Every structure is written in structure tokens, then in C-alpha cells.
Short mmCIF file of C-alpha atoms in Angstrom, two decimals:
data_model
loop_
_atom_site.label_atom_id
_atom_site.label_comp_id
_atom_site.label_asym_id
_atom_site.label_seq_id
_atom_site.Cartn_x
_atom_site.Cartn_y
_atom_site.Cartn_z
CA MET A 1 52.54 40.98 104.93
CA MET A 2 55.90 39.91 103.45
CA ASN A 3 54.62 36.35 102.91
CA LEU A 4 51.52 37.73 101.20
CA LEU A 5 53.72 39.89 98.97
CA ARG A 6 56.00 37.00 98.01
CA ARG A 7 53.03 34.76 97.20
CA ALA A 8 51.47 37.51 95.07
CA VAL A 9 54.68 38.15 93.12
CA SER A 10 55.64 34.51 92.57
CA SER A 11 52.15 33.24 91.70
CA SER A 12 51.93 32.29 88.03
CA LYS A 13 48.14 32.00 87.94
CA GLY A 14 47.11 35.06 89.96
CA SER A 15 45.87 38.23 88.40
CA SER A 16 48.50 40.82 87.42
CA LEU A 17 46.36 43.44 89.08
CA ILE A 18 46.35 41.49 92.35
CA ARG A 19 50.12 41.19 92.22
CA ILE A 20 50.54 44.93 91.77
CA VAL A 21 48.07 45.63 94.56
CA ALA A 22 50.12 43.35 96.79
CA VAL A 23 53.22 45.42 96.12
CA ALA A 24 51.28 48.59 96.85
CA THR A 25 49.84 47.10 100.04
CA ALA A 26 53.28 46.19 101.35
CA THR A 27 54.48 49.72 100.81
CA SER A 28 52.38 52.89 100.57
CA GLY A 29 51.16 52.88 97.01
CA ILE A 30 47.81 53.26 95.41
CA VAL A 31 46.16 51.75 92.35
CA TYR A 32 43.21 53.45 90.73
CA GLY A 33 41.48 53.30 87.39
CA THR A 34 40.19 55.84 84.91
CA ASP A 35 38.59 55.65 81.49
CA ALA A 36 41.99 56.16 79.89
CA GLY A 37 43.74 53.50 81.96
CA THR A 38 45.13 52.93 85.42
CA ARG A 39 47.75 54.91 87.34
CA ILE A 40 50.06 53.21 89.82
CA SER A 41 52.13 55.00 92.44
CA VAL A 42 54.20 52.97 94.91
CA ALA A 43 56.60 54.11 97.63
CA ILE A 44 59.06 51.26 98.34
CA PRO A 45 60.98 51.29 101.64
CA GLU A 46 64.73 50.83 101.37
CA SER A 47 64.66 47.72 103.54
CA ILE A 48 62.20 45.98 101.25
CA ARG A 49 63.68 47.28 98.00
CA GLU A 50 67.14 45.94 98.81
CA SER A 51 65.90 42.60 100.15
CA LYS A 52 67.71 39.75 98.37
CA SER A 53 64.79 37.42 98.91
CA LEU A 54 62.34 39.61 96.98
CA PRO A 55 62.55 39.03 93.19
CA TRP A 56 62.41 42.66 91.99
CA GLN A 57 63.48 41.57 88.52
CA ILE A 58 60.22 39.64 88.31
CA SER A 59 58.20 42.62 89.52
CA GLN A 60 59.80 44.89 86.90
CA GLY A 61 58.88 42.48 84.16
CA LEU A 62 55.43 42.16 85.65
CA ILE A 63 54.87 45.90 85.54
CA ASN A 64 56.09 46.22 81.96
CA HIS A 65 53.85 43.37 80.96
CA THR A 66 50.88 44.77 82.84
CA GLU A 67 51.35 48.15 81.20
CA GLN A 68 51.20 46.67 77.73
CA SER A 69 48.52 44.01 78.05
CA LEU A 70 46.19 44.85 80.92
CA PHE A 71 45.92 48.64 81.33
CA GLY A 72 47.06 50.04 78.00
CA ASN A 73 48.82 53.19 79.18
CA LEU A 74 50.52 53.08 82.56
CA ALA A 75 51.02 56.69 83.65
CA ALA A 76 53.37 56.41 86.61
CA PHE A 77 55.28 54.09 88.90
CA SER A 78 57.44 55.91 91.42
CA ALA A 79 59.41 55.25 94.57
CA ARG A 80 59.72 58.14 97.03
CA VAL A 81 62.81 56.80 98.81
CA ASN A 82 65.93 57.36 96.67
CA PRO A 83 64.91 55.33 93.61
CA LYS A 84 67.80 53.53 91.95
CA PRO A 85 68.43 53.73 88.20
CA GLU A 86 67.15 50.16 87.83
CA ALA A 87 63.73 51.27 89.04
CA ALA A 88 63.45 53.57 86.06
CA GLY A 89 63.35 50.52 83.86
CA ALA A 90 59.86 49.89 85.12
CA ILE A 91 58.62 52.44 82.60
CA ASN A 92 58.08 51.58 78.97
CA ASP A 93 61.28 52.36 77.04
CA GLU A 94 59.40 54.56 74.60
CA LYS A 95 57.96 56.74 77.38
CA ARG A 96 60.75 56.50 79.94
CA VAL A 97 61.11 59.42 82.30
CA PRO A 98 64.65 59.93 83.68
CA VAL A 99 64.94 59.40 87.42
CA GLU A 100 67.44 61.70 89.11
CA ASP A 101 68.95 61.50 92.54
CA SER A 102 66.78 63.47 94.96
CA ASP A 103 69.69 65.68 96.02
CA SER A 104 70.15 67.00 92.48
CA VAL A 105 66.51 67.80 91.79
CA LYS A 106 65.76 71.52 91.96
CA PRO A 107 62.21 72.23 93.05
CA PRO A 108 60.40 74.96 91.15
CA SER A 109 59.86 78.27 92.89
CA GLY A 110 56.86 77.93 95.16
CA GLY A 111 56.61 74.22 94.27
CA PHE A 112 57.06 71.02 96.24
CA LEU A 113 58.53 71.63 99.69
CA GLY A 114 60.79 68.74 100.66
CA ARG A 115 62.83 68.07 103.75
CA ASP A 116 65.92 69.86 102.39
CA THR A 117 64.26 72.44 100.13
CA ILE A 118 64.71 75.45 102.39
CA ALA A 119 68.17 74.32 103.52
CA ASN A 120 69.28 73.96 99.89
CA ALA A 121 67.98 77.42 98.98
CA ALA A 122 69.75 78.90 102.02
CA ALA A 123 72.98 77.12 101.07
CA ARG A 124 72.87 78.60 97.56
CA ILE A 125 72.30 82.18 98.67
CA GLY A 126 74.20 82.18 101.99
CA PRO A 127 77.80 82.82 100.85
CA ALA A 128 76.73 85.94 98.89
CA VAL A 129 74.92 87.60 101.82
CA VAL A 130 77.03 90.15 103.69
CA ASN A 131 76.88 92.17 106.88
CA LEU A 132 77.12 95.95 106.45
CA SER A 133 78.16 98.39 109.14
CA VAL A 134 78.33 102.15 108.68
CA PRO A 135 79.81 104.41 111.39
CA GLN A 136 77.53 107.29 112.30
CA GLY A 137 78.68 110.49 113.92
CA PHE A 138 78.50 114.23 114.27
CA HIS A 139 81.37 116.59 113.35
CA GLY A 140 83.80 113.68 113.12
CA ILE A 141 82.74 112.10 116.43
CA THR A 142 81.42 108.53 116.01
CA THR A 143 78.21 108.09 117.94
CA GLY A 144 77.09 104.66 116.74
CA LYS A 145 76.67 102.36 113.78
CA SER A 146 74.03 101.65 111.18
CA ILE A 147 73.87 97.91 110.60
CA GLY A 148 72.22 96.04 107.78
CA SER A 149 72.61 93.36 105.17
CA GLY A 150 73.38 93.13 101.49
CA THR A 151 73.82 90.69 98.62
CA ILE A 152 76.79 90.39 96.26
CA ILE A 153 75.18 90.40 92.81
CA ASP A 154 78.30 90.71 90.65
CA ALA A 155 81.74 89.13 90.79
CA ASP A 156 83.26 92.62 90.51
CA GLY A 157 82.13 93.27 94.10
CA THR A 158 78.80 95.07 93.54
CA ILE A 159 76.52 94.69 96.57
CA LEU A 160 72.78 95.32 96.54
CA THR A 161 71.31 96.79 99.72
CA CYS A 162 68.96 99.44 101.15
CA ALA A 163 69.75 103.14 100.90
CA HIS A 164 68.76 103.81 104.51
CA VAL A 165 71.46 101.37 105.66
CA VAL A 166 74.39 103.11 103.98
CA VAL A 167 73.48 106.78 103.56
CA ASP A 168 72.25 109.63 105.71
CA PHE A 169 68.80 110.60 104.41
CA GLN A 170 69.33 114.19 105.53
CA SER A 171 72.69 114.68 103.82
CA ILE A 172 73.10 112.05 101.13
CA ARG A 173 75.67 114.01 99.13
CA GLN A 174 78.03 114.31 102.06
CA SER A 175 77.72 110.73 103.25
CA SER A 176 77.35 108.76 99.99
CA LYS A 177 81.10 108.36 99.66
CA GLY A 178 81.57 107.36 103.31
CA ARG A 179 83.07 104.13 104.59
CA VAL A 180 81.02 100.94 104.68
CA ASP A 181 82.44 97.96 106.54
CA VAL A 182 81.54 94.72 104.77
CA THR A 183 81.84 91.26 106.33
CA LEU A 184 81.34 88.07 104.30
CA GLN A 185 80.03 84.77 105.59
CA ASP A 186 83.53 83.26 105.31
CA GLY A 187 84.92 85.93 107.63
CA ARG A 188 86.62 88.17 105.06
CA THR A 189 86.22 91.90 105.66
CA PHE A 190 86.36 94.77 103.19
CA GLU A 191 85.93 98.50 103.13
CA GLY A 192 83.25 99.45 100.63
CA VAL A 193 82.01 102.65 99.08
CA VAL A 194 78.48 103.64 98.08
CA LEU A 195 78.18 103.77 94.29
CA ASN A 196 74.56 104.85 93.94
CA ALA A 197 71.58 105.42 96.20
CA ASP A 198 67.95 106.18 95.44
CA LEU A 199 66.06 107.42 98.47
CA GLN A 200 62.59 107.11 96.97
CA SER A 201 62.91 103.38 96.32
CA ASP A 202 65.38 102.93 99.21
CA ILE A 203 67.78 100.96 96.99
CA ALA A 204 71.56 101.40 96.94
CA LEU A 205 74.67 99.78 95.48
CA VAL A 206 77.93 99.36 97.40
CA LYS A 207 81.25 98.38 95.81
CA ILE A 208 84.13 96.39 97.30
CA ASN A 209 87.39 95.33 95.68
CA SER A 210 88.76 91.84 96.19
CA LYS A 211 91.80 90.08 94.75
CA THR A 212 90.18 86.72 95.41
CA PRO A 213 86.91 85.42 93.88
CA LEU A 214 83.67 86.55 95.48
CA PRO A 215 80.47 84.49 95.77
CA THR A 216 77.51 85.93 93.91
CA ALA A 217 73.74 85.50 94.04
CA LYS A 218 71.43 84.94 91.09
CA LEU A 219 68.58 87.36 90.53
CA GLY A 220 65.18 85.78 89.87
CA PHE A 221 61.87 87.24 88.71
CA SER A 222 59.39 88.61 91.21
CA ASN A 223 56.58 88.62 88.64
CA LYS A 224 56.51 84.81 88.88
CA LEU A 225 55.60 84.90 92.57
CA ARG A 226 52.08 84.15 93.78
CA PRO A 227 50.49 84.61 97.20
CA GLY A 228 51.29 81.48 99.18
CA ASP A 229 54.67 80.77 97.54
CA TRP A 230 57.41 79.81 99.98
CA VAL A 231 60.30 82.25 100.44
CA ILE A 232 63.17 82.76 102.86
CA ALA A 233 64.64 85.97 104.25
CA VAL A 234 68.40 86.00 104.75
CA GLY A 235 70.31 88.67 106.60
CA CYS A 236 72.19 89.76 109.68
CA PRO A 237 69.67 90.91 112.29
CA LEU A 238 71.47 92.44 115.25
CA SER A 239 74.70 91.53 113.37
CA LEU A 240 73.93 87.80 113.64
CA GLN A 241 75.52 86.69 110.37
CA ASN A 242 73.37 84.74 107.89
CA THR A 243 70.22 84.30 109.88
CA ILE A 244 67.59 82.37 107.91
CA THR A 245 63.85 82.76 108.40
CA ALA A 246 61.16 81.14 106.26
CA GLY A 247 57.60 82.06 105.38
CA ILE A 248 55.27 82.66 102.49
CA VAL A 249 54.44 85.51 100.17
CA SER A 250 51.38 87.18 101.68
CA CYS A 251 50.80 89.71 98.90
CA VAL A 252 52.63 90.37 95.63
CA ASP A 253 51.49 93.95 95.03
CA ARG A 254 51.06 95.74 98.35
CA LYS A 255 50.77 99.41 97.43
CA SER A 256 52.71 102.12 99.25
CA SER A 257 49.45 103.98 99.83
CA ASP A 258 48.19 100.98 101.84
CA LEU A 259 51.13 101.56 104.18
CA GLY A 260 50.61 105.30 104.44
CA LEU A 261 53.76 106.15 102.49
CA ARG A 262 53.96 109.42 100.58
CA GLY A 263 55.34 109.98 97.11
CA ALA A 264 54.97 108.08 93.85
CA GLY A 265 52.97 104.88 93.93
CA ARG A 266 55.17 101.89 94.65
CA GLU A 267 54.43 98.22 95.16
CA TYR A 268 56.02 95.83 97.64
CA LEU A 269 56.12 92.12 98.27
CA GLN A 270 54.54 91.32 101.62
CA THR A 271 55.82 88.30 103.55
CA ASP A 272 55.43 86.74 106.97
CA CYS A 273 59.15 85.90 107.19
CA ALA A 274 60.62 87.26 110.42
CA ILE A 275 62.42 90.53 109.59
CA ASN A 276 64.22 92.45 112.32
CA ALA A 277 66.70 95.30 112.73
CA GLY A 278 69.71 94.42 110.60
CA ASN A 279 67.73 92.48 108.00
CA SER A 280 67.30 95.63 105.91
CA GLY A 281 69.00 95.24 102.55
CA GLY A 282 69.13 91.45 102.75
CA PRO A 283 67.56 89.24 100.10
CA LEU A 284 64.15 87.65 99.93
CA VAL A 285 64.81 84.34 98.21
CA ASN A 286 62.66 81.77 96.39
CA LEU A 287 63.08 78.01 96.73
CA ASP A 288 65.55 77.98 93.84
CA GLY A 289 67.91 80.20 95.84
CA GLU A 290 67.26 83.21 93.59
CA VAL A 291 66.82 86.76 94.89
CA VAL A 292 63.22 87.90 94.33
CA GLY A 293 63.20 90.94 96.60
CA VAL A 294 65.18 93.24 98.86
CA ASN A 295 63.95 93.28 102.46
CA ILE A 296 63.26 96.85 103.41
CA MET A 297 60.94 97.20 106.40
CA LYS A 298 58.47 95.64 108.82
CA VAL A 299 55.47 96.84 110.79
CA LEU A 300 56.66 97.39 114.35
CA ALA A 301 53.27 96.92 115.96
CA ALA A 302 52.66 93.50 114.40
CA ASP A 303 54.36 90.19 113.72
CA GLY A 304 54.55 88.60 110.30
CA LEU A 305 54.24 91.84 108.33
CA GLY A 306 57.47 92.37 106.40
CA PHE A 307 57.95 94.11 103.07
CA SER A 308 60.43 93.82 100.23
CA VAL A 309 61.12 95.73 97.03
CA PRO A 310 60.38 93.35 94.11
CA ILE A 311 63.54 92.36 92.27
CA ASP A 312 61.97 93.29 88.91
CA SER A 313 61.72 96.90 90.12
CA VAL A 314 65.24 96.71 91.53
CA SER A 315 66.62 95.53 88.19
CA LYS A 316 65.15 98.60 86.48
CA ILE A 317 66.67 100.85 89.15
CA ILE A 318 70.08 99.24 88.58
CA GLU A 319 69.70 99.91 84.83
CA HIS A 320 69.04 103.59 85.62
CA PHE A 321 72.13 103.67 87.84
CA LYS A 322 74.28 102.28 85.02
CA LYS A 323 72.80 104.60 82.41
CA SER A 324 72.43 107.89 84.28
CA GLY A 325 73.99 107.43 87.70
CA ARG A 326 70.57 108.04 89.23
CA VAL A 327 66.94 107.04 88.78
CA VAL A 328 65.22 109.30 86.25
CA ARG A 329 61.50 109.59 86.97
CA PRO A 330 59.28 111.45 84.51
CA TRP A 331 56.55 113.60 86.05
CA ILE A 332 53.37 114.87 84.40
CA GLY A 333 51.44 116.16 87.43
CA LEU A 334 48.38 113.93 87.69
CA LYS A 335 46.70 112.33 90.67
CA MET A 336 45.32 109.02 89.41
CA ILE A 337 42.94 106.26 90.48
CA GLU A 338 42.72 102.83 88.85
CA LEU A 339 39.21 101.92 87.79
CA ASN A 340 37.45 98.58 88.04
CA LYS A 341 33.88 97.51 87.20
CA MET A 342 32.57 98.21 90.69
CA ILE A 343 34.02 101.72 90.87
CA ILE A 344 32.82 102.51 87.35
CA ALA A 345 29.29 101.33 88.19
CA GLN A 346 29.24 103.48 91.32
CA LEU A 347 30.51 106.56 89.46
CA LYS A 348 27.96 106.11 86.68
CA GLU A 349 25.22 105.91 89.28
CA ARG A 350 26.35 109.17 90.86
CA TYR A 351 27.34 111.02 87.69
CA PRO A 352 25.18 110.21 84.63
CA MET A 353 27.69 111.92 82.33
CA PHE A 354 30.60 109.76 83.50
CA PRO A 355 32.47 108.30 80.47
CA ASP A 356 31.17 105.02 79.12
CA VAL A 357 34.30 102.93 79.75
CA GLU A 358 35.02 99.44 81.05
CA LYS A 359 38.56 100.18 82.28
CA GLY A 360 41.09 102.98 82.50
CA ILE A 361 42.69 105.44 84.92
CA LEU A 362 40.65 108.24 86.47
CA VAL A 363 42.22 111.69 86.90
CA PRO A 364 40.62 113.31 89.98
CA THR A 365 43.22 116.09 90.25
CA VAL A 366 45.48 117.99 87.85
CA ILE A 367 48.33 119.88 89.54
CA PRO A 368 48.33 123.56 88.42
CA GLY A 369 51.30 124.52 86.26
CA SER A 370 52.27 120.88 85.65
CA PRO A 371 52.95 119.33 82.22
CA ALA A 372 49.50 117.71 82.36
CA ASP A 373 47.88 121.09 83.10
CA ARG A 374 49.65 122.66 80.14
CA ALA A 375 48.61 119.72 77.95
CA GLY A 376 44.93 120.32 78.72
CA PHE A 377 44.04 117.53 81.17
CA LYS A 378 40.95 118.17 83.29
CA PRO A 379 39.68 116.61 86.53
CA GLY A 380 37.32 113.75 85.67
CA ASP A 381 39.23 112.63 82.57
CA VAL A 382 39.71 108.88 82.16
CA VAL A 383 42.98 107.85 80.51
CA VAL A 384 42.35 104.87 78.21
CA ARG A 385 45.42 104.95 75.94
CA PHE A 386 48.93 106.17 76.67
CA ASP A 387 51.49 106.44 73.86
CA GLY A 388 49.20 104.32 71.69
CA LYS A 389 48.85 101.50 74.25
CA PRO A 390 45.72 100.70 76.28
CA VAL A 391 46.29 101.20 80.01
CA GLU A 392 44.43 99.88 83.04
CA THR A 393 46.91 100.49 85.88
CA ILE A 394 49.16 103.29 87.05
CA LYS A 395 52.05 100.83 86.95
CA GLU A 396 51.53 100.30 83.22
CA LEU A 397 51.52 104.05 82.62
CA ILE A 398 54.75 104.53 84.57
CA GLU A 399 56.42 101.69 82.70
CA ILE A 400 55.48 103.24 79.37
CA MET A 401 56.97 106.59 80.40
CA ASP A 402 60.14 104.87 81.64
CA ASP A 403 62.77 107.68 81.53
CA ARG A 404 61.28 109.64 78.63
CA VAL A 405 61.80 113.12 80.00
CA GLY A 406 61.21 115.86 77.42
CA GLN A 407 59.57 113.54 74.89
CA ARG A 408 56.05 114.04 73.57
CA ILE A 409 53.56 111.36 74.54
CA ARG A 410 50.10 111.14 73.00
CA VAL A 411 47.30 110.38 75.46
CA VAL A 412 43.68 109.46 74.70
CA VAL A 413 41.15 110.37 77.40
CA GLU A 414 37.40 109.91 77.71
CA ARG A 415 36.03 113.21 79.01
CA SER A 416 32.34 112.35 79.17
CA ASN A 417 30.04 109.74 77.75
CA ILE A 418 30.05 111.58 74.44
CA GLU A 419 33.55 113.08 74.14
CA THR A 420 36.95 111.51 73.39
CA VAL A 421 39.98 113.81 73.47
CA THR A 422 43.57 113.28 72.33
CA LEU A 423 46.23 115.24 74.24
CA GLU A 424 50.01 115.56 74.01
CA VAL A 425 52.03 115.81 77.21
CA ILE A 426 55.78 116.34 77.65
CA PRO A 427 57.01 114.83 80.96
CA GLU A 428 59.50 116.65 83.15
CA GLU A 429 61.97 115.03 85.52
CA ALA A 430 60.45 114.65 88.95
CA ASN A 431 61.90 116.48 91.92
CA PRO A 432 63.77 113.81 93.97
CA ASP A 433 62.30 115.27 97.16
CA MET A 434 58.68 114.84 95.97
#
């Protein structure tokens, strides 16, 4: 094969195409043609690439020449094994694409999965992941510990974690200022205090003070995730510091109602990463090493069913903490169902007077005495506009309300196939125990 390659490269009368095919044959490349030209992709082993007997200077000139005279536009020529800067010269100077060392290339979230991709993501996030331990007791007598994980998200010592790790759900006011033992990956230990905790979302912030610099994690964007994207879960299951498990995103919008959870509608990221006792509060991380979720729970009766709070939702909760010291949730007193074409078609078949809509939010129940009841909502109404904006999902409606307690909001509803009604509702702050 080497003799064939040398003859192909050194031949002055042979076809340029044959010479390139010879290079591809000796390695693992491929040559193929299209109407617009021909693409060439060649993986060159280190042993061949560094061979002194192989005239690579000739092959570079050959490729440049071939690009200009034979194929018109040469789209790509790449080496998979640590290409050297000289190899980049194979591309036309006017269309040269920089070639970086493979160790410095950052794969996009959910993109190419290389040999070191997961290890690199774990290395970026690892130092900022901490072990949390909270003594539990009764009348001053310690009876055990609550263990979990957290992520340092600010150099001032702010740690993001789960509320159920650091507070007592039955007596949050008494325990929220209790002691939290924090252990870093480098072995440093601190005594932290709970700054804020929201039981409904199960998100909390813990604060530690350090005279030396603290590692921090970067927050990503969960709305960029797609089912099938690779992620890693980092935490301290059973107090085993910085345990890494890998998997994929199974679902990006698993609703709380699907899990049988009461209260306001919430959405979770579902993953098949292994999550165990002690992982709660730890980060779900994309391939860029960015936090995209907070691991919160798993299904005990099944493997590969773990759930995380999306980091986009967490960021909004943190904003509420900074602004009000708590999460302010407006409440109007409606039970709601999101409509799609199939549901609408079924309802129209059953109820001829059902509103003639293509999308919207159905109101099956209005809670007596609620702001919505006082505003004039009726069961069967379909909300199509909320505060002047068209709405299709409950999530959109909640985002529009944000923390607007006590402010008038104009709502347009379709009441039947012949009636459109405009209502004004004034949200109240929801009871935290609802």
C-alpha cells in the first residue's frame, strides 16, 4: 500500500484524482463528487503523516492545484489525528479554515461526542460541586443527617441546591437558619447558612464565607436542550464526592401532573443519568460544562428515570429571591387545559357550540371566590389573549403574569362559537401551601 501511495504521489503523468484517491486509500478518507464539485475527507495516521520518506509538501501542492484546476471548489480536507498547522495550508488561502488543537476545541452542547468530551465537561464543573450535610434532630438531640449536593454559582460563596436537602419541610422557619456543613472537592470545609428556600420548586440557596477564592460553575440555558442531547449528573451520592454519571435528555418538558405531583403546573427535565440518594441538589450539566438543571428526584421503582429543575426556571427563582426574598406567585383561581387540534376537534364533535378556535387554553373550572370568579370567568371559556398577547400554553400565561400581584390584566376569552368576551382580572399572591 505504501509503495502504491508513493508511486501515485510522485507520478508526473498520472491523474490528480488518482493521486488523491491513493492518499485516501492509504488512510481512511473518501472522495465523492457532486454537481457543485468534489469533497475530500482524509484521516492521516500519525505514523504516515510524520514519515520522512513521504513527500507531504508535494501532496499539499497537489491538493491546492487540484482544487483550482480540476474540481473548482474543494469543500474539505481534514485529518482526524491531531492535524498540524502545516496541514491547514492544504486549503485555499482565501477560504482557509483555522485548525485548532483538538484539546482546545469545545464541542457544542449536545454535539459531537469525542473521547474526552464527557471528561472535559466533568473537569470544568467538578471543582464547583460540593457535598452538603445537615444535622437532623428532635429537641436538640441529633438523630441523623440529611445529605445532598450543591453547586457554587457565585464567587461570593452562593451555593445552589434543593430545598429538601437543607430545610425541614414541616418547620421551614425554624430550620432555615440552621447549620449546613459544606465540603468542597479540594477538601476544604465550611459552615453555611440557608439564605432562601422555596418549597414549591424545591430550590434553595446556601451561603458560605471564604477568605480564599472559590471555584464557580457557569449557568447555561435549558431551553437549548433537545431530547437525545448528552448530559452528565454530578453530585455526592451516599457522600461519595464528585460522582459522575452520563446519559441523555429523555424529555425537556415533563409536566408535574405526569408525575402525580400536586400544586401549580411545573416542568422538569427528564434524564436517564443515574441519580441516587445524595445527588439531590447537584447539577445536570451539558457537554460545555454548563449547569442546565438541578437534580431533584428519581423514580424509585425504575432505573433511568431522573428529573431536574430546568436552569431557566431556577434563574427566575433566584431573581425572585434577590428582589423579594421569596418567590412571588400570582394566583387567579383557574383550572386550565392546553388545547391542540385533536382536542379541539373532539370537543367540537361533542359540543356544537364550542368556540371556533385553533388554539388557546380551556377553563374547565373556576374556583369560587377567586379573582377569576370575581372577574367573570365561566367554565368552558377559552383564553386566547392574555395581557394583549396570544397564548397557547399555561407556561406562557404564567410567564406573562410573572410577579404582577395586584395589577389589572386584560384577558380575551372565546365563550362560544359566536361570543368573544374581554375580562379584567387582578391576581392575588398564591398561598405558599397551595
